[in-house]
Each structure stands twice: as C-alpha cells, then as structure tokens.
C-alpha cells in the first residue's frame, strides 16, 4: 500500500494534511498467490513422500526359555 496526498483541512493556523491509502495495481497479489500455491504443493509432496519410521526397527528378538520375545535394544 502507499499513501497519496489528498489535500489539506483546517484553517491556516490549524492545518492538517490528508492522505489516503491506495492499493498498488502491480499484480503483486497474483504473484503472492502463485508462491502460496507452489509452497502448498511442495508441502503436500513432501508429506506424501515422507518415510515414516518403523516402530519395530529398534526391537530385537531374544529367546527366553525356548520362547521368542521382543525386547528393546
């Protein structure tokens, strides 16, 4: 956004300048939307390609009295 000068209000002794906010017309909202779409697609691809840890990969098999049981290593 930018400020555009509109004019002055008040008497000579108590004058105030008046400005107005103006939205830029340079298609920055379109560029931002493209960046947002790209980032969301990247996050989705990363989530779909994520390798989830195997909860049993750190478990080993131990035999106790001829019976196999799992024990943390």
CSV table of N, CA, C and O in Angstrom, one decimal:
chain,number,residue,atom,x,y,z
A,1,UNK,N,0.8,-1.2,0.0
A,1,UNK,CA,0.0,0.0,0.0
A,1,UNK,C,0.9,1.2,0.0
A,1,UNK,O,2.0,1.2,0.5
A,2,UNK,N,0.3,2.3,-0.5
A,2,UNK,CA,1.0,3.6,-0.5
A,2,UNK,C,0.0,4.7,-0.1
A,2,UNK,O,-1.2,4.5,-0.1
A,3,UNK,N,0.6,5.8,0.3
A,3,UNK,CA,-0.2,6.9,0.7
A,3,UNK,C,-0.2,8.0,-0.4
A,3,UNK,O,0.9,8.3,-0.9
A,4,UNK,N,-1.4,8.4,-0.8
A,4,UNK,CA,-1.5,9.5,-1.8
A,4,UNK,C,-2.0,10.8,-1.0
A,4,UNK,O,-2.9,10.7,-0.2
A,5,UNK,N,-1.4,11.9,-1.4
A,5,UNK,CA,-1.8,13.1,-0.8
A,5,UNK,C,-3.1,13.5,-1.4
A,5,UNK,O,-3.3,13.6,-2.6
A,6,UNK,N,-4.1,13.8,-0.5
A,6,UNK,CA,-5.4,14.2,-0.9
A,6,UNK,C,-5.6,15.8,-0.9
A,6,UNK,O,-6.2,16.4,-1.7
A,7,UNK,N,-5.1,16.3,0.2
A,7,UNK,CA,-5.3,17.8,0.4
A,7,UNK,C,-5.0,18.2,1.8
A,7,UNK,O,-4.5,17.5,2.6
A,8,UNK,N,-5.5,19.4,2.1
A,8,UNK,CA,-5.4,20.0,3.5
A,8,UNK,C,-6.7,20.4,4.0
A,8,UNK,O,-7.6,20.7,3.3
A,9,UNK,N,-6.8,20.2,5.3
A,9,UNK,CA,-8.1,20.6,6.1
A,9,UNK,C,-7.7,21.6,7.2
A,9,UNK,O,-6.6,21.5,7.7
A,10,UNK,N,-8.7,22.4,7.5
A,10,UNK,CA,-8.5,23.4,8.6
A,10,UNK,C,-8.0,24.7,8.2
A,10,UNK,O,-7.7,25.0,7.0
A,11,UNK,N,-8.0,25.6,9.2
A,11,UNK,CA,-7.6,27.0,8.9
A,11,UNK,C,-6.1,27.1,8.8
A,11,UNK,O,-5.3,26.1,9.1
A,12,UNK,N,-5.6,28.2,8.4
A,12,UNK,CA,-4.1,28.4,8.2
A,12,UNK,C,-3.4,28.1,9.5
A,12,UNK,O,-2.2,27.6,9.5
A,13,UNK,N,-3.9,28.4,10.7
A,13,UNK,CA,-3.2,28.2,11.9
A,13,UNK,C,-3.3,26.8,12.4
A,13,UNK,O,-2.5,26.3,13.2
A,14,UNK,N,-4.3,26.0,11.9
A,14,UNK,CA,-4.5,24.7,12.4
A,14,UNK,C,-4.7,23.7,11.2
A,14,UNK,O,-5.8,23.1,11.1
A,15,UNK,N,-3.8,23.7,10.3
A,15,UNK,CA,-3.9,22.9,9.1
A,15,UNK,C,-3.4,21.5,9.2
A,15,UNK,O,-2.4,21.3,9.9
A,16,UNK,N,-4.2,20.5,8.7
A,16,UNK,CA,-3.8,19.1,8.7
A,16,UNK,C,-3.7,18.6,7.2
A,16,UNK,O,-4.6,18.9,6.4
A,17,UNK,N,-2.7,17.9,6.9
A,17,UNK,CA,-2.6,17.2,5.6
A,17,UNK,C,-3.4,16.0,5.6
A,17,UNK,O,-3.4,15.2,6.6
A,18,UNK,N,-4.1,15.7,4.5
A,18,UNK,CA,-4.9,14.5,4.4
A,18,UNK,C,-4.3,13.5,3.4
A,18,UNK,O,-4.0,14.0,2.3
A,19,UNK,N,-4.1,12.3,3.8
A,19,UNK,CA,-3.6,11.3,2.9
A,19,UNK,C,-4.6,10.1,2.8
A,19,UNK,O,-5.4,9.9,3.7
A,20,UNK,N,-4.5,9.3,1.7
A,20,UNK,CA,-5.4,8.2,1.5
A,20,UNK,C,-4.6,7.0,1.2
A,20,UNK,O,-3.6,7.1,0.4
A,21,UNK,N,-4.9,5.8,1.8
A,21,UNK,CA,-4.3,4.6,1.4
A,21,UNK,C,-4.7,4.2,0.0
A,21,UNK,O,-5.9,4.2,-0.3
A,22,UNK,N,-3.8,3.8,-0.8
A,22,UNK,CA,-4.1,3.3,-2.2
A,22,UNK,C,-3.4,1.9,-2.4
A,22,UNK,O,-2.2,1.8,-2.1
A,23,UNK,N,-4.2,1.0,-2.8
A,23,UNK,CA,-3.7,-0.4,-3.1
A,23,UNK,C,-2.9,-0.3,-4.4
A,23,UNK,O,-3.4,0.2,-5.4
A,24,UNK,N,-1.7,-0.9,-4.4
A,24,UNK,CA,-1.0,-0.9,-5.7
A,24,UNK,C,-1.6,-1.8,-6.7
A,24,UNK,O,-2.3,-2.8,-6.4
A,25,UNK,N,-1.5,-1.4,-8.0
A,25,UNK,CA,-2.1,-2.2,-9.1
A,25,UNK,C,-1.0,-2.7,-9.9
A,25,UNK,O,-0.8,-2.4,-11.1
A,26,UNK,N,-0.1,-3.6,-9.2
A,26,UNK,CA,1.0,-4.2,-9.9
A,26,UNK,C,1.0,-5.7,-9.9
A,26,UNK,O,2.0,-6.3,-10.1
A,27,UNK,N,-0.1,-6.3,-9.7
A,27,UNK,CA,-0.4,-7.7,-9.7
A,27,UNK,C,0.4,-8.5,-8.7
A,27,UNK,O,0.7,-9.6,-8.8
A,28,UNK,N,0.8,-7.8,-7.6
A,28,UNK,CA,1.6,-8.5,-6.5
A,28,UNK,C,0.7,-9.5,-5.8
A,28,UNK,O,1.2,-10.5,-5.4
A,29,UNK,N,-0.6,-9.4,-5.8
A,29,UNK,CA,-1.5,-10.4,-5.2
A,29,UNK,C,-1.5,-11.7,-6.0
A,29,UNK,O,-1.5,-12.8,-5.5
A,30,UNK,N,-1.4,-11.5,-7.4
A,30,UNK,CA,-1.3,-12.7,-8.2
A,30,UNK,C,0.0,-13.4,-8.0
A,30,UNK,O,0.1,-14.7,-7.9
A,31,UNK,N,1.1,-12.7,-7.9
A,31,UNK,CA,2.4,-13.3,-7.6
A,31,UNK,C,2.4,-14.0,-6.3
A,31,UNK,O,2.9,-15.1,-6.1
A,32,UNK,N,1.9,-13.4,-5.2
A,32,UNK,CA,1.8,-14.0,-3.9
A,32,UNK,C,1.0,-15.3,-4.0
A,32,UNK,O,1.4,-16.3,-3.3
A,33,UNK,N,-0.1,-15.3,-4.7
A,33,UNK,CA,-1.0,-16.5,-4.8
A,33,UNK,C,-0.2,-17.6,-5.4
A,33,UNK,O,-0.3,-18.8,-5.0
A,34,UNK,N,0.6,-17.3,-6.5
A,34,UNK,CA,1.4,-18.3,-7.1
A,34,UNK,C,2.4,-18.9,-6.2
A,34,UNK,O,2.7,-20.1,-6.1
A,35,UNK,N,3.1,-18.0,-5.3
A,35,UNK,CA,4.0,-18.5,-4.4
A,35,UNK,C,3.3,-19.4,-3.3
A,35,UNK,O,3.9,-20.5,-3.0
A,36,UNK,N,2.2,-19.0,-2.9
A,36,UNK,CA,1.4,-19.8,-1.9
A,36,UNK,C,1.1,-21.1,-2.5
A,36,UNK,O,1.2,-22.2,-1.8
A,37,UNK,N,0.6,-21.2,-3.7
A,37,UNK,CA,0.2,-22.4,-4.4
A,37,UNK,C,1.4,-23.3,-4.5
A,37,UNK,O,1.4,-24.6,-4.2
A,38,UNK,N,2.6,-22.8,-4.9
A,38,UNK,CA,3.8,-23.5,-5.0
A,38,UNK,C,4.2,-24.1,-3.7
A,38,UNK,O,4.6,-25.3,-3.6
A,39,UNK,N,4.2,-23.3,-2.6
A,39,UNK,CA,4.6,-23.8,-1.3
A,39,UNK,C,3.7,-24.9,-0.8
A,39,UNK,O,4.1,-25.9,-0.2
A,40,UNK,N,2.4,-24.7,-1.0
A,40,UNK,CA,1.4,-25.8,-0.5
A,40,UNK,C,1.6,-27.1,-1.3
A,40,UNK,O,1.6,-28.1,-0.7
A,41,UNK,N,1.9,-27.0,-2.6
A,41,UNK,CA,2.1,-28.2,-3.4
A,41,UNK,C,3.4,-28.9,-2.9
A,41,UNK,O,3.5,-30.1,-2.9
A,42,UNK,N,4.4,-28.1,-2.6
A,42,UNK,CA,5.7,-28.6,-2.1
A,42,UNK,C,5.5,-29.3,-0.8
A,42,UNK,O,6.0,-30.4,-0.6
A,43,UNK,N,4.7,-28.7,0.1
A,43,UNK,CA,4.5,-29.4,1.4
A,43,UNK,C,3.7,-30.6,1.3
A,43,UNK,O,3.9,-31.6,1.9
A,44,UNK,N,2.7,-30.7,0.4
A,44,UNK,CA,1.9,-31.8,0.1
A,44,UNK,C,2.8,-33.0,-0.4
A,44,UNK,O,2.7,-34.1,0.0
A,45,UNK,N,3.7,-32.6,-1.4
A,45,UNK,CA,4.6,-33.6,-2.0
A,45,UNK,C,5.5,-34.2,-0.9
A,45,UNK,O,5.7,-35.4,-0.9
A,46,UNK,N,6.0,-33.3,-0.1
A,46,UNK,CA,6.9,-33.8,1.0
A,46,UNK,C,6.2,-34.7,2.0
A,46,UNK,O,6.7,-35.7,2.4
A,47,UNK,N,4.9,-34.4,2.3
A,47,UNK,CA,4.2,-35.2,3.2
A,47,UNK,C,3.9,-36.6,2.6
A,47,UNK,O,3.9,-37.6,3.3
A,48,UNK,N,3.6,-36.6,1.3
A,48,UNK,CA,3.3,-37.9,0.6
A,48,UNK,C,4.5,-38.7,0.4
A,48,UNK,O,4.4,-39.9,0.4
A,49,UNK,N,5.7,-38.1,0.3
A,49,UNK,CA,6.9,-38.9,0.1
A,49,UNK,C,7.7,-39.1,1.4
A,49,UNK,O,8.8,-39.7,1.4
A,50,UNK,N,7.1,-38.7,2.5
A,50,UNK,CA,7.8,-38.8,3.8
A,50,UNK,C,8.0,-40.3,4.2
A,50,UNK,O,7.0,-41.1,4.0
A,51,UNK,N,9.1,-40.7,4.7
A,51,UNK,CA,9.4,-42.0,5.1
A,51,UNK,C,9.1,-42.1,6.6
A,51,UNK,O,9.7,-41.4,7.4
A,52,UNK,N,8.0,-42.8,7.0
A,52,UNK,CA,7.6,-42.9,8.3
A,52,UNK,C,8.5,-43.9,9.0
A,52,UNK,O,8.9,-45.0,8.5
A,53,UNK,N,9.0,-43.7,10.2
A,53,UNK,CA,9.9,-44.6,10.9
A,53,UNK,C,9.1,-45.9,11.3
A,53,UNK,O,7.9,-45.9,11.6
A,54,UNK,N,9.8,-47.0,11.2
A,54,UNK,CA,9.2,-48.3,11.6
A,54,UNK,C,9.3,-48.4,13.1
A,54,UNK,O,10.4,-48.4,13.6
A,55,UNK,N,8.2,-48.5,13.8
A,55,UNK,CA,8.2,-48.6,15.2
A,55,UNK,C,8.9,-49.8,15.7
A,55,UNK,O,9.3,-49.9,16.9
A,56,UNK,N,9.1,-50.9,14.9
A,56,UNK,CA,9.7,-52.1,15.3
A,56,UNK,C,11.2,-52.3,14.9
A,56,UNK,O,11.8,-53.3,15.2
A,57,UNK,N,11.7,-51.2,14.3
A,57,UNK,CA,13.1,-51.4,13.8
A,57,UNK,C,14.1,-51.4,14.9
A,57,UNK,O,15.2,-51.9,14.7
A,58,UNK,N,13.8,-50.9,16.1
A,58,UNK,CA,14.7,-50.9,17.2
A,58,UNK,C,14.5,-52.0,18.2
A,58,UNK,O,14.9,-52.0,19.3
A,59,UNK,N,13.7,-53.0,17.7
A,59,UNK,CA,13.4,-54.1,18.6
A,59,UNK,C,14.2,-55.3,18.1
A,59,UNK,O,14.4,-55.6,16.9
A,60,UNK,N,14.7,-56.1,19.0
A,60,UNK,CA,15.4,-57.3,18.7
A,60,UNK,C,14.7,-58.5,19.3
A,60,UNK,O,13.9,-58.4,20.2
A,61,UNK,N,14.9,-59.7,18.7
A,61,UNK,CA,14.3,-60.9,19.2
A,61,UNK,C,15.2,-61.6,20.2
A,61,UNK,O,16.4,-61.8,19.9
A,62,UNK,N,14.7,-61.9,21.4
A,62,UNK,CA,15.5,-62.6,22.4
A,62,UNK,C,14.8,-63.8,22.8
A,62,UNK,O,13.6,-63.8,23.0
A,63,UNK,N,15.5,-64.9,22.9
A,63,UNK,CA,14.9,-66.2,23.3
A,63,UNK,C,15.1,-66.4,24.8
A,63,UNK,O,16.2,-66.3,25.4
A,64,UNK,N,14.0,-66.6,25.5
A,64,UNK,CA,14.0,-66.8,26.9
A,64,UNK,C,13.3,-68.1,27.2
A,64,UNK,O,12.1,-68.3,26.9
A,65,UNK,N,14.0,-69.1,27.6
A,65,UNK,CA,13.4,-70.5,27.9
A,65,UNK,C,12.8,-71.1,26.7
A,65,UNK,O,11.7,-71.7,26.8
A,66,UNK,N,13.4,-70.9,25.5
A,66,UNK,CA,12.9,-71.5,24.3
A,66,UNK,C,11.8,-70.7,23.6
A,66,UNK,O,11.3,-71.1,22.6
A,67,UNK,N,11.3,-69.6,24.2
A,67,UNK,CA,10.2,-68.8,23.7
A,67,UNK,C,10.8,-67.5,23.2
A,67,UNK,O,11.5,-66.8,24.0
A,68,UNK,N,10.5,-67.1,22.0
A,68,UNK,CA,11.0,-65.8,21.5
A,68,UNK,C,10.1,-64.7,22.0
A,68,UNK,O,8.9,-64.8,22.1
A,69,UNK,N,10.8,-63.6,22.5
A,69,UNK,CA,10.0,-62.4,22.9
A,69,UNK,C,10.8,-61.2,22.4
A,69,UNK,O,12.0,-61.3,22.2
A,70,UNK,N,10.1,-60.1,22.2
A,70,UNK,CA,10.7,-58.9,21.7
A,70,UNK,C,11.2,-58.1,22.9
A,70,UNK,O,10.6,-58.0,24.0
A,71,UNK,N,12.3,-57.5,22.8
A,71,UNK,CA,12.9,-56.7,23.8
A,71,UNK,C,13.6,-55.5,23.2
A,71,UNK,O,14.2,-55.6,22.1
A,72,UNK,N,13.5,-54.4,23.8
A,72,UNK,CA,14.2,-53.2,23.3
A,72,UNK,C,15.7,-53.4,23.3
A,72,UNK,O,16.2,-54.0,24.3
A,73,UNK,N,16.4,-52.8,22.3
A,73,UNK,CA,17.8,-52.9,22.3
A,73,UNK,C,18.4,-51.6,22.7
A,73,UNK,O,18.0,-50.5,22.4
